[in-house]
PDB file of C-alpha atoms in Angstrom:
ATOM      1  CA  HIS N  17      21.082 -38.249  53.461  1.00 50.00           C
ATOM      2  CA  ALA N  18      23.385 -36.499  51.008  1.00 48.00           C
ATOM      3  CA  ARG N  19      21.013 -33.608  50.331  1.00 49.00           C
ATOM      4  CA  ARG N  20      20.486 -32.877  54.031  1.00 48.00           C
ATOM      5  CA  ARG N  21      24.249 -32.733  54.578  1.00 51.00           C
ATOM      6  CA  GLY N  22      24.686 -30.155  51.842  1.00 55.00           C
ATOM      7  CA  TYR N  23      26.330 -32.354  49.226  1.00 50.00           C
ATOM      8  CA  LEU N  24      23.502 -32.231  46.667  1.00 54.00           C
ATOM      9  CA  TYR N  25      20.917 -29.658  45.702  1.00 53.00           C
ATOM     10  CA  GLU N  26      17.806 -29.951  43.593  1.00 62.00           C
ATOM     11  CA  VAL N  27      17.346 -28.248  40.238  1.00 61.00           C
ATOM     12  CA  ARG N  28      13.621 -28.277  39.491  1.00 60.00           C
ATOM     13  CA  LYS N  29      13.668 -27.519  35.781  1.00 55.00           C
ATOM     14  CA  ARG N  30      16.121 -30.280  34.967  1.00 52.00           C
ATOM     15  CA  GLY N  31      14.431 -32.745  37.288  1.00 54.00           C
ATOM     16  CA  GLY N  32      17.481 -33.972  39.140  1.00 58.00           C
ATOM     17  CA  TYR N  33      20.226 -33.245  41.628  1.00 54.00           C
ATOM     18  CA  TYR N  34      23.596 -31.610  41.127  1.00 55.00           C
ATOM     19  CA  PRO N  35      26.606 -31.964  43.416  1.00 56.00           C
ATOM     20  CA  THR N  36      27.564 -28.822  45.310  1.00 56.00           C
ATOM     21  CA  ARG N  37      31.178 -27.687  45.240  1.00 56.00           C
ATOM     22  CA  ARG N  38      31.484 -29.188  48.727  1.00 53.00           C
ATOM     23  CA  LEU N  39      30.965 -32.661  47.310  1.00 54.00           C
ATOM     24  CA  GLN N  40      33.306 -31.847  44.423  1.00 53.00           C
ATOM     25  CA  THR N  41      35.979 -30.947  46.954  1.00 50.00           C
ATOM     26  CA  ILE N  42      35.468 -34.234  48.776  1.00 44.00           C
ATOM     27  CA  ALA N  43      35.165 -36.354  45.634  1.00 44.00           C
ATOM     28  CA  ALA N  44      37.207 -34.701  42.895  1.00 39.00           C
ATOM     29  CA  ALA N  45      36.182 -37.361  40.395  1.00 34.00           C
ATOM     30  CA  ILE N  46      32.667 -35.900  40.239  1.00 32.00           C
ATOM     31  CA  ASP N  47      32.673 -33.205  37.576  1.00 38.00           C
ATOM     32  CA  ALA N  48      28.978 -32.813  36.636  1.00 42.00           C
ATOM     33  CA  THR N  49      28.405 -29.202  37.691  1.00 57.00           C
ATOM     34  CA  ASP N  50      25.319 -27.064  37.340  1.00 71.00           C
ATOM     35  CA  PRO N  51      25.911 -24.668  34.428  1.00 83.00           C
ATOM     36  CA  VAL N  52      24.332 -21.867  36.495  1.00 87.00           C
ATOM     37  CA  VAL N  53      27.126 -22.165  39.078  1.00 88.00           C
ATOM     38  CA  ASP N  54      29.748 -21.981  36.332  1.00 89.00           C
ATOM     39  CA  MET N  55      28.026 -19.005  34.711  1.00 92.00           C
ATOM     40  CA  VAL N  56      27.732 -17.070  37.974  1.00 95.00           C
ATOM     41  CA  HIS N  57      31.246 -17.739  39.313  1.00 94.00           C
ATOM     42  CA  PRO N  58      33.045 -14.930  37.391  1.00 96.00           C
ATOM     43  CA  HIS N  59      30.345 -12.522  38.573  1.00 97.00           C
ATOM     44  CA  LEU N  60      30.956 -13.643  42.171  1.00 97.00           C
ATOM     45  CA  VAL N  61      34.659 -12.915  41.770  1.00 97.00           C
ATOM     46  CA  ALA N  62      33.881  -9.466  40.335  1.00 98.00           C
ATOM     47  CA  LEU N  63      31.423  -8.803  43.169  1.00 98.00           C
ATOM     48  CA  ARG N  64      34.017  -9.820  45.769  1.00 98.00           C
ATOM     49  CA  ASP N  65      36.614  -7.563  44.135  1.00 98.00           C
ATOM     50  CA  ALA N  66      34.268  -4.561  43.940  1.00 98.00           C
ATOM     51  CA  SER N  67      32.803  -4.911  47.439  1.00 98.00           C
ATOM     52  CA  ARG N  68      35.919  -6.339  49.121  1.00 97.00           C
ATOM     53  CA  GLU N  69      33.537  -8.642  51.010  1.00 97.00           C
ATOM     54  CA  THR N  70      32.725 -12.348  50.637  1.00 96.00           C
ATOM     55  CA  ALA N  71      30.329 -13.096  47.754  1.00 98.00           C
ATOM     56  CA  VAL N  72      27.966 -16.084  47.851  1.00 97.00           C
ATOM     57  CA  LEU N  73      25.665 -17.920  45.429  1.00 96.00           C
ATOM     58  CA  GLY N  74      22.892 -19.950  47.026  1.00 95.00           C
ATOM     59  CA  LYS N  75      19.401 -21.355  46.629  1.00 93.00           C
ATOM     60  CA  ILE N  76      16.589 -22.529  48.837  1.00 93.00           C
ATOM     61  CA  GLN N  77      16.626 -26.267  49.546  1.00 89.00           C
ATOM     62  CA  GLY N  78      13.749 -27.378  51.749  1.00 88.00           C
ATOM     63  CA  ALA N  79      13.679 -25.013  54.733  1.00 91.00           C
ATOM     64  CA  SER N  80      17.320 -23.964  54.362  1.00 93.00           C
ATOM     65  CA  VAL N  81      19.584 -22.035  52.029  1.00 95.00           C
ATOM     66  CA  THR N  82      22.324 -24.126  50.414  1.00 91.00           C
ATOM     67  CA  TYR N  83      25.534 -22.280  49.547  1.00 92.00           C
ATOM     68  CA  LEU N  84      26.553 -23.383  46.048  1.00 92.00           C
ATOM     69  CA  ASP N  85      29.641 -21.204  45.570  1.00 92.00           C
ATOM     70  CA  VAL N  86      31.611 -18.892  47.865  1.00 93.00           C
ATOM     71  CA  VAL N  87      34.321 -16.397  46.882  1.00 95.00           C
ATOM     72  CA  GLU N  88      35.942 -15.169  50.078  1.00 94.00           C
ATOM     73  CA  SER N  89      36.973 -11.621  50.847  1.00 94.00           C
ATOM     74  CA  GLU N  90      40.714 -11.043  50.999  1.00 94.00           C
ATOM     75  CA  GLN N  91      40.383  -8.803  54.067  1.00 92.00           C
ATOM     76  CA  ALA N  92      41.817 -10.091  57.343  1.00 91.00           C
ATOM     77  CA  ILE N  93      38.426 -10.004  59.073  1.00 88.00           C
ATOM     78  CA  ARG N  94      35.977 -11.683  56.715  1.00 89.00           C
ATOM     79  CA  TYR N  95      33.042 -14.067  56.408  1.00 89.00           C
ATOM     80  CA  THR N  96      34.223 -17.646  55.849  1.00 88.00           C
ATOM     81  CA  ARG N  97      31.910 -20.428  54.682  1.00 86.00           C
ATOM     82  CA  GLN N  98      32.220 -23.518  52.491  1.00 85.00           C
ATOM     83  CA  PRO N  99      30.067 -24.410  49.465  1.00 87.00           C
ATOM     84  CA  GLY N 100      27.516 -27.009  50.514  1.00 84.00           C
ATOM     85  CA  GLU N 101      26.813 -25.454  53.901  1.00 87.00           C
ATOM     86  CA  LEU N 102      23.185 -25.013  54.912  1.00 91.00           C
ATOM     87  CA  ARG N 103      21.944 -21.764  56.469  1.00 94.00           C
ATOM     88  CA  PRO N 104      18.590 -20.990  58.152  1.00 96.00           C
ATOM     89  CA  LEU N 105      16.308 -19.425  55.543  1.00 97.00           C
ATOM     90  CA  HIS N 106      14.544 -16.991  57.891  1.00 98.00           C
ATOM     91  CA  ALA N 107      17.841 -15.494  59.109  1.00 98.00           C
ATOM     92  CA  ASN N 108      19.698 -15.381  55.787  1.00 98.00           C
ATOM     93  CA  SER N 109      19.770 -12.616  53.175  1.00 98.00           C
ATOM     94  CA  ILE N 110      19.568 -15.024  50.211  1.00 98.00           C
ATOM     95  CA  GLY N 111      16.622 -16.801  51.817  1.00 98.00           C
ATOM     96  CA  LYS N 112      14.871 -13.481  52.388  1.00 99.00           C
ATOM     97  CA  ALA N 113      15.566 -12.227  48.845  1.00 99.00           C
ATOM     98  CA  ILE N 114      14.063 -15.356  47.271  1.00 98.00           C
ATOM     99  CA  PHE N 115      11.192 -15.542  49.784  1.00 99.00           C
ATOM    100  CA  ALA N 116      10.255 -11.956  48.906  1.00 98.00           C
ATOM    101  CA  GLU N 117       9.763 -12.928  45.250  1.00 98.00           C
ATOM    102  CA  LEU N 118       7.431 -15.858  45.936  1.00 98.00           C
ATOM    103  CA  PRO N 119       3.639 -15.544  45.586  1.00 97.00           C
ATOM    104  CA  ALA N 120       1.713 -15.375  48.860  1.00 97.00           C
ATOM    105  CA  ASP N 121       0.562 -19.011  48.799  1.00 98.00           C
ATOM    106  CA  ALA N 122       4.116 -20.249  48.212  1.00 97.00           C
ATOM    107  CA  GLN N 123       5.326 -18.042  51.079  1.00 98.00           C
ATOM    108  CA  GLN N 124       2.766 -19.633  53.394  1.00 98.00           C
ATOM    109  CA  THR N 125       3.684 -23.168  52.298  1.00 97.00           C
ATOM    110  CA  LEU N 126       7.399 -22.536  52.716  1.00 97.00           C
ATOM    111  CA  GLY N 127       6.917 -20.610  55.951  1.00 97.00           C
ATOM    112  CA  ALA N 128       5.090 -23.566  57.494  1.00 97.00           C
ATOM    113  CA  GLN N 129       8.343 -25.565  57.218  1.00 96.00           C
ATOM    114  CA  LEU N 130      10.477 -23.022  59.082  1.00 97.00           C
ATOM    115  CA  SER N 131      11.438 -23.410  62.736  1.00 94.00           C
ATOM    116  CA  PHE N 132      12.043 -19.673  63.301  1.00 97.00           C
ATOM    117  CA  GLU N 133      14.851 -20.471  65.705  1.00 97.00           C
ATOM    118  CA  ARG N 134      16.034 -17.307  67.443  1.00 97.00           C
ATOM    119  CA  PHE N 135      19.769 -16.747  66.934  1.00 97.00           C
ATOM    120  CA  THR N 136      19.895 -13.105  68.071  1.00 97.00           C
ATOM    121  CA  ASP N 137      17.468 -10.445  69.254  1.00 97.00           C
ATOM    122  CA  ALA N 138      17.195  -9.331  65.605  1.00 97.00           C
ATOM    123  CA  THR N 139      16.025 -12.719  64.232  1.00 98.00           C
ATOM    124  CA  VAL N 140      12.489 -12.598  62.796  1.00 98.00           C
ATOM    125  CA  PRO N 141      10.285 -14.524  65.264  1.00 98.00           C
ATOM    126  CA  ASP N 142       7.509 -15.902  63.033  1.00 98.00           C
ATOM    127  CA  LEU N 143       5.997 -16.118  59.557  1.00 98.00           C
ATOM    128  CA  PRO N 144       3.885 -12.921  59.728  1.00 98.00           C
ATOM    129  CA  ALA N 145       7.017 -10.998  60.716  1.00 98.00           C
ATOM    130  CA  LEU N 146       8.998 -12.548  57.835  1.00 99.00           C
ATOM    131  CA  VAL N 147       6.253 -11.689  55.320  1.00 98.00           C
ATOM    132  CA  ALA N 148       6.088  -8.104  56.611  1.00 98.00           C
ATOM    133  CA  GLN N 149       9.874  -7.732  56.626  1.00 98.00           C
ATOM    134  CA  THR N 150      10.379  -9.037  53.093  1.00 98.00           C
ATOM    135  CA  ALA N 151       7.561  -7.122  51.348  1.00 98.00           C
ATOM    136  CA  PRO N 152       9.706  -3.950  51.032  1.00 98.00           C
ATOM    137  CA  PHE N 153      12.638  -6.084  49.841  1.00 98.00           C
ATOM    138  CA  ARG N 154      10.674  -7.141  46.773  1.00 96.00           C
ATOM    139  CA  ALA N 155       9.801  -3.509  46.013  1.00 95.00           C
ATOM    140  CA  GLN N 156      13.370  -2.234  46.383  1.00 96.00           C
ATOM    141  CA  GLY N 157      14.929  -5.154  44.513  1.00 97.00           C
ATOM    142  CA  TRP N 158      17.269  -6.458  47.229  1.00 98.00           C
ATOM    143  CA  ALA N 159      17.147  -7.916  50.739  1.00 99.00           C
ATOM    144  CA  GLU N 160      19.151  -7.312  53.881  1.00 98.00           C
ATOM    145  CA  ASN N 161      20.037  -9.200  57.037  1.00 98.00           C
ATOM    146  CA  PHE N 162      21.603  -7.176  59.826  1.00 98.00           C
ATOM    147  CA  GLY N 163      22.782  -9.412  62.650  1.00 97.00           C
ATOM    148  CA  GLU N 164      19.936 -11.935  62.459  1.00 98.00           C
ATOM    149  CA  SER N 165      22.051 -15.103  62.471  1.00 95.00           C
ATOM    150  CA  ALA N 166      24.978 -13.617  64.442  1.00 95.00           C
ATOM    151  CA  PRO N 167      25.292 -10.049  65.797  1.00 95.00           C
ATOM    152  CA  GLU N 168      28.667  -9.456  64.165  1.00 95.00           C
ATOM    153  CA  LEU N 169      27.594 -10.611  60.669  1.00 96.00           C
ATOM    154  CA  SER N 170      25.348  -8.925  58.117  1.00 97.00           C
ATOM    155  CA  ALA N 171      24.556  -9.350  54.424  1.00 98.00           C
ATOM    156  CA  LEU N 172      22.684  -7.979  51.434  1.00 99.00           C
ATOM    157  CA  ALA N 173      21.280 -10.141  48.621  1.00 99.00           C
ATOM    158  CA  VAL N 174      19.362 -10.203  45.344  1.00 99.00           C
ATOM    159  CA  ALA N 175      17.174 -13.001  43.989  1.00 99.00           C
ATOM    160  CA  LEU N 176      18.134 -14.368  40.572  1.00 97.00           C
ATOM    161  CA  PRO N 177      15.596 -16.091  38.294  1.00 95.00           C
ATOM    162  CA  LEU N 178      18.015 -18.240  36.305  1.00 91.00           C
ATOM    163  CA  ASP N 179      17.215 -21.198  34.071  1.00 84.00           C
ATOM    164  CA  GLY N 180      13.694 -21.544  35.469  1.00 88.00           C
ATOM    165  CA  ASP N 181      14.695 -21.553  39.136  1.00 91.00           C
ATOM    166  CA  TRP N 182      15.431 -19.065  41.929  1.00 95.00           C
ATOM    167  CA  TYR N 183      18.998 -18.477  43.057  1.00 96.00           C
ATOM    168  CA  GLY N 184      20.390 -15.752  45.297  1.00 98.00           C
ATOM    169  CA  LEU N 185      23.540 -13.653  45.232  1.00 98.00           C
ATOM    170  CA  SER N 186      24.841 -12.039  48.419  1.00 98.00           C
ATOM    171  CA  VAL N 187      27.607  -9.894  49.861  1.00 98.00           C
ATOM    172  CA  VAL N 188      28.464 -10.873  53.448  1.00 97.00           C
ATOM    173  CA  GLY N 189      30.775  -9.339  56.028  1.00 96.00           C
ATOM    174  CA  PRO N 190      31.156  -7.738  59.450  1.00 96.00           C
ATOM    175  CA  THR N 191      28.024  -5.826  60.436  1.00 96.00           C
ATOM    176  CA  GLU N 192      29.809  -2.496  60.843  1.00 96.00           C
ATOM    177  CA  ARG N 193      31.317  -2.634  57.328  1.00 96.00           C
ATOM    178  CA  ILE N 194      28.131  -3.854  55.645  1.00 98.00           C
ATOM    179  CA  ARG N 195      26.083  -1.136  57.338  1.00 98.00           C
ATOM    180  CA  GLN N 196      28.617   1.538  56.381  1.00 98.00           C
ATOM    181  CA  HIS N 197      28.615   0.514  52.692  1.00 98.00           C
ATOM    182  CA  ARG N 198      24.999  -0.681  52.475  1.00 98.00           C
ATOM    183  CA  ASP N 199      23.888   1.455  49.527  1.00 98.00           C
ATOM    184  CA  ALA N 200      27.065   0.846  47.509  1.00 98.00           C
ATOM    185  CA  HIS N 201      26.890  -2.921  48.046  1.00 99.00           C
ATOM    186  CA  ALA N 202      23.191  -2.978  47.138  1.00 99.00           C
ATOM    187  CA  ALA N 203      23.982  -1.162  43.889  1.00 98.00           C
ATOM    188  CA  LEU N 204      26.729  -3.699  43.097  1.00 99.00           C
ATOM    189  CA  LEU N 205      24.312  -6.584  43.647  1.00 99.00           C
ATOM    190  CA  VAL N 206      21.577  -5.036  41.499  1.00 98.00           C
ATOM    191  CA  ASP N 207      24.142  -4.431  38.746  1.00 98.00           C
ATOM    192  CA  ALA N 208      25.458  -8.017  38.986  1.00 98.00           C
ATOM    193  CA  LYS N 209      21.885  -9.314  38.700  1.00 98.00           C
ATOM    194  CA  ALA N 210      21.259  -7.198  35.589  1.00 97.00           C
ATOM    195  CA  ARG N 211      24.472  -8.467  33.988  1.00 96.00           C
ATOM    196  CA  LEU N 212      23.600 -12.095  34.741  1.00 96.00           C
ATOM    197  CA  LEU N 213      20.072 -11.780  33.379  1.00 95.00           C
ATOM    198  CA  ALA N 214      21.422 -10.141  30.223  1.00 95.00           C
ATOM    199  CA  GLU N 215      23.967 -12.956  29.850  1.00 92.00           C
ATOM    200  CA  GLN N 216      21.229 -15.558  30.269  1.00 89.00           C
ATOM    201  CA  ALA N 217      19.094 -13.803  27.641  1.00 89.00           C
ATOM    202  CA  ARG N 218      21.985 -14.000  25.166  1.00 88.00           C
ATOM    203  CA  ALA N 219      22.625 -17.678  25.863  1.00 76.00           C
TER     204      ALA N 219
END
């Protein structure tokens, strides 16, 4: 199934599926891209340059987060992922940022699909824990994941309501660096979100 493998992702408002950049890499002849991905890409590059960490655009697909675009850090030790990869929602900053914005009934419906696999001691163990963890994220305007999918990796993210759907923008890197620059990276993400929403309003 192409969607399960990370080649396609659903866009609710437009009622269809778009190829991820992973599929575009594999089949260069496919050039129908989601305009949201194209709009966000320059902001990802700017976010990577300002944070010096890997910047990611993603969205929830089923019980996972699909990475739609990745701009890698240029540092020697960095987070490396490919567009089209699927990540566990409950242990991912983009998943948490979007989950935090959902109404309670939607959180319960989505949470019922999650396996809550434990990757590290920091991984949230169940739905009540995820709801409790993400409530402050909604209030502060950004989410964090410190070592929940792997001890050495951490990330911050914001949820983006773009074109009638939820997307997420994240900065990912080694836990020590992300923790050290947490507030600065969060400010960069909040600023990038504001710029994107302003750009969408002008469109």
